[in-house]
Amino acid sequence: MAGLPSLTMMLGGAASGKSAFAERAIAETSSDKAKIYIATAQAFDDEMRAKISDHRQARAADGWNTVEEPLLATAALERAAKDQVILLDCATLWLTNQLLAGADLYAESDKLVRALVASPAQVVVVTNEVGQGIVPEHAMSRQFREAQGKLNQGIAREAQLVVQVIAGLPLVLKGALPEGVS
């Protein structure tokens, strides 16, 4: 069975099923590779701490090696090896962390896209579509929406496969899903 291409983007709204679809696509196509999960979430409250803990346990049970990199996802990508498949989940939280850290969002986004392209590992990026809602009221929210849109465009431009996930269902925007991915 053919695998996923070197760079795949899974795009969707919050709770759309994009992470579960990405995990399933990797499981169905990359069983011979070491699975690395670059997790970008940060726990700022008890609910998020519990969610991260639950996700960490579920991933370990499924054979994932989790690397928690809320800010340094590019460094984790640079350490990757050809015999690995990486799931970066998610670019939206990573960008949020960059914003909260006061980073130059466009410079960091450019670095991330370059690291995704240069990675010797097969990479799947999960990211949120944030441009289908209303124009945000606050300047920081508008800044983030613009930066997220540009980051998503940069990843999509370089990816060989781009899939939008809506209600758990994949809609291929670019490329083709490998045979057997459901």
Short mmCIF file of C-alpha atoms in Angstrom, two decimals:
data_model
loop_
_atom_site.label_atom_id
_atom_site.label_comp_id
_atom_site.label_asym_id
_atom_site.label_seq_id
_atom_site.Cartn_x
_atom_site.Cartn_y
_atom_site.Cartn_z
CA MET A 1 0.00 0.00 0.00
CA ALA A 2 1.29 3.45 -0.87
CA GLY A 3 1.94 5.77 2.03
CA LEU A 4 1.27 9.40 2.67
CA PRO A 5 3.51 11.88 0.84
CA SER A 6 6.45 13.61 2.52
CA LEU A 7 4.23 16.51 3.67
CA THR A 8 0.50 16.25 4.37
CA MET A 9 -1.77 18.94 5.80
CA MET A 10 -4.98 18.11 7.69
CA LEU A 11 -7.15 21.20 7.97
CA GLY A 12 -10.45 21.74 9.73
CA GLY A 13 -12.42 23.56 12.35
CA ALA A 14 -12.25 22.91 16.07
CA ALA A 15 -13.45 19.41 16.98
CA SER A 16 -13.86 18.52 13.29
CA GLY A 17 -12.09 15.18 13.64
CA LYS A 18 -8.90 16.27 11.87
CA SER A 19 -6.51 14.90 14.52
CA ALA A 20 -8.27 11.54 14.66
CA PHE A 21 -8.27 11.34 10.86
CA ALA A 22 -4.55 12.22 10.75
CA GLU A 23 -3.73 9.53 13.32
CA ARG A 24 -5.82 6.98 11.41
CA ALA A 25 -4.22 7.88 8.06
CA ILE A 26 -0.76 7.40 9.56
CA ALA A 27 -1.75 4.10 11.19
CA GLU A 28 -3.13 2.83 7.88
CA THR A 29 -0.11 3.81 5.79
CA SER A 30 3.04 4.02 7.93
CA SER A 31 3.12 0.95 10.17
CA ASP A 32 6.81 0.38 9.40
CA LYS A 33 7.91 3.81 10.71
CA ALA A 34 8.51 5.09 14.21
CA LYS A 35 5.62 7.39 15.13
CA ILE A 36 6.57 10.76 16.65
CA TYR A 37 3.83 13.04 17.93
CA ILE A 38 4.91 16.68 18.24
CA ALA A 39 2.35 18.09 20.67
CA THR A 40 2.13 21.87 20.87
CA ALA A 41 -0.51 22.43 23.56
CA GLN A 42 0.28 24.17 26.80
CA ALA A 43 -1.67 23.58 30.01
CA PHE A 44 -2.81 26.85 31.53
CA ASP A 45 -5.66 25.35 33.59
CA ASP A 46 -6.81 22.08 35.16
CA GLU A 47 -9.07 21.17 32.25
CA MET A 48 -6.21 21.48 29.75
CA ARG A 49 -3.82 19.57 32.05
CA ALA A 50 -6.31 16.69 32.19
CA LYS A 51 -6.85 16.78 28.42
CA ILE A 52 -3.10 16.70 27.74
CA SER A 53 -2.66 13.83 30.20
CA ASP A 54 -5.47 11.83 28.58
CA HIS A 55 -4.05 12.44 25.09
CA ARG A 56 -0.53 11.49 26.23
CA GLN A 57 -1.79 8.18 27.64
CA ALA A 58 -3.87 7.37 24.56
CA ARG A 59 -0.95 8.11 22.22
CA ALA A 60 1.44 5.95 24.28
CA ALA A 61 -1.02 3.06 24.07
CA ASP A 62 -1.08 3.48 20.28
CA GLY A 63 2.73 3.40 19.98
CA TRP A 64 3.40 7.13 19.64
CA ASN A 65 6.50 8.76 21.11
CA THR A 66 5.29 12.19 22.24
CA VAL A 67 7.57 15.21 22.02
CA GLU A 68 6.03 18.25 23.71
CA GLU A 69 7.23 21.37 21.90
CA PRO A 70 4.88 24.32 22.39
CA LEU A 71 7.42 26.75 20.88
CA LEU A 72 10.28 24.74 19.36
CA ALA A 73 8.53 22.54 16.81
CA THR A 74 11.16 23.48 14.22
CA ALA A 75 13.90 22.01 16.44
CA ALA A 76 11.94 18.77 16.80
CA LEU A 77 11.53 18.59 13.01
CA GLU A 78 15.26 19.16 12.55
CA ARG A 79 15.98 16.14 14.82
CA ALA A 80 13.73 13.87 12.73
CA ALA A 81 14.96 10.80 10.88
CA LYS A 82 13.97 9.23 7.58
CA ASP A 83 12.50 6.15 9.29
CA GLN A 84 9.98 8.27 11.24
CA VAL A 85 6.55 9.66 10.59
CA ILE A 86 5.77 12.86 12.48
CA LEU A 87 2.37 14.20 13.41
CA LEU A 88 2.57 17.89 14.32
CA ASP A 89 -0.60 18.66 16.27
CA CYS A 90 -1.31 21.41 15.94
CA ALA A 91 0.07 24.36 14.01
CA THR A 92 -2.69 26.58 15.39
CA LEU A 93 -1.72 26.04 19.03
CA TRP A 94 1.94 26.42 18.05
CA LEU A 95 1.17 29.79 16.44
CA THR A 96 -0.88 30.83 19.48
CA ASN A 97 2.12 30.04 21.68
CA GLN A 98 4.32 32.14 19.41
CA LEU A 99 1.87 35.06 19.68
CA LEU A 100 1.73 34.81 23.47
CA ALA A 101 5.55 34.69 23.60
CA GLY A 102 5.77 37.92 21.60
CA ALA A 103 7.51 36.28 18.63
CA ASP A 104 7.50 37.60 15.08
CA LEU A 105 4.67 35.40 13.79
CA TYR A 106 5.62 35.66 10.13
CA ALA A 107 9.31 34.93 10.69
CA GLU A 108 8.50 31.94 12.92
CA SER A 109 5.92 30.68 10.43
CA ASP A 110 8.46 30.88 7.60
CA LYS A 111 10.94 28.89 9.74
CA LEU A 112 8.30 26.27 10.44
CA VAL A 113 7.38 25.85 6.77
CA ARG A 114 11.06 25.53 5.83
CA ALA A 115 11.57 22.91 8.56
CA LEU A 116 8.52 20.96 7.36
CA VAL A 117 9.88 20.89 3.81
CA ALA A 118 13.43 20.02 4.89
CA SER A 119 12.47 17.26 7.31
CA PRO A 120 13.74 13.83 6.27
CA ALA A 121 10.72 12.29 8.04
CA GLN A 122 7.27 11.95 6.58
CA VAL A 123 5.25 14.78 8.21
CA VAL A 124 1.54 15.31 8.76
CA VAL A 125 0.48 18.72 10.06
CA VAL A 126 -2.86 19.32 11.77
CA THR A 127 -4.09 22.90 11.66
CA ASN A 128 -7.30 24.86 12.15
CA GLU A 129 -9.17 26.75 9.47
CA VAL A 130 -9.86 30.11 11.11
CA GLY A 131 -10.97 32.21 8.15
CA GLN A 132 -14.58 31.11 7.77
CA GLY A 133 -16.02 33.10 10.64
CA ILE A 134 -16.74 36.75 11.22
CA VAL A 135 -14.03 39.41 11.40
CA PRO A 136 -12.80 39.37 15.01
CA GLU A 137 -13.55 42.41 17.15
CA HIS A 138 -10.11 42.71 18.76
CA ALA A 139 -6.83 43.66 17.10
CA MET A 140 -4.93 40.70 18.59
CA SER A 141 -7.55 38.27 17.28
CA ARG A 142 -7.38 39.85 13.81
CA GLN A 143 -3.58 39.67 13.90
CA PHE A 144 -3.75 35.99 14.80
CA ARG A 145 -6.35 35.18 12.14
CA GLU A 146 -4.18 36.84 9.47
CA ALA A 147 -1.03 35.05 10.63
CA GLN A 148 -2.84 31.68 10.82
CA GLY A 149 -4.23 32.16 7.32
CA LYS A 150 -0.75 32.94 5.97
CA LEU A 151 0.76 29.96 7.80
CA ASN A 152 -1.93 27.64 6.45
CA GLN A 153 -1.35 28.95 2.93
CA GLY A 154 2.40 28.39 3.27
CA ILE A 155 1.95 24.82 4.48
CA ALA A 156 -0.67 24.07 1.81
CA ARG A 157 1.57 25.44 -0.93
CA GLU A 158 4.37 23.03 0.04
CA ALA A 159 2.24 19.99 0.94
CA GLN A 160 1.64 17.27 -1.61
CA LEU A 161 -1.64 16.33 0.11
CA VAL A 162 -4.10 18.73 1.73
CA VAL A 163 -7.25 17.33 3.34
CA GLN A 164 -10.03 19.34 4.94
CA VAL A 165 -11.87 17.37 7.60
CA ILE A 166 -15.48 18.29 8.30
CA ALA A 167 -17.54 16.29 10.83
CA GLY A 168 -14.90 13.56 10.67
CA LEU A 169 -15.15 13.25 6.89
CA PRO A 170 -12.18 13.99 4.62
CA LEU A 171 -12.43 16.31 1.64
CA VAL A 172 -9.25 16.23 -0.46
CA LEU A 173 -8.25 19.73 -1.59
CA LYS A 174 -4.88 18.84 -3.13
CA GLY A 175 -3.33 15.49 -4.09
CA ALA A 176 -4.96 12.13 -3.43
CA LEU A 177 -5.45 9.97 -0.35
CA PRO A 178 -3.51 6.73 -0.48
CA GLU A 179 -5.57 3.63 -1.19
CA GLY A 180 -6.94 2.16 2.01
CA VAL A 181 -7.16 5.41 4.00
CA SER A 182 -10.68 5.78 5.30
#
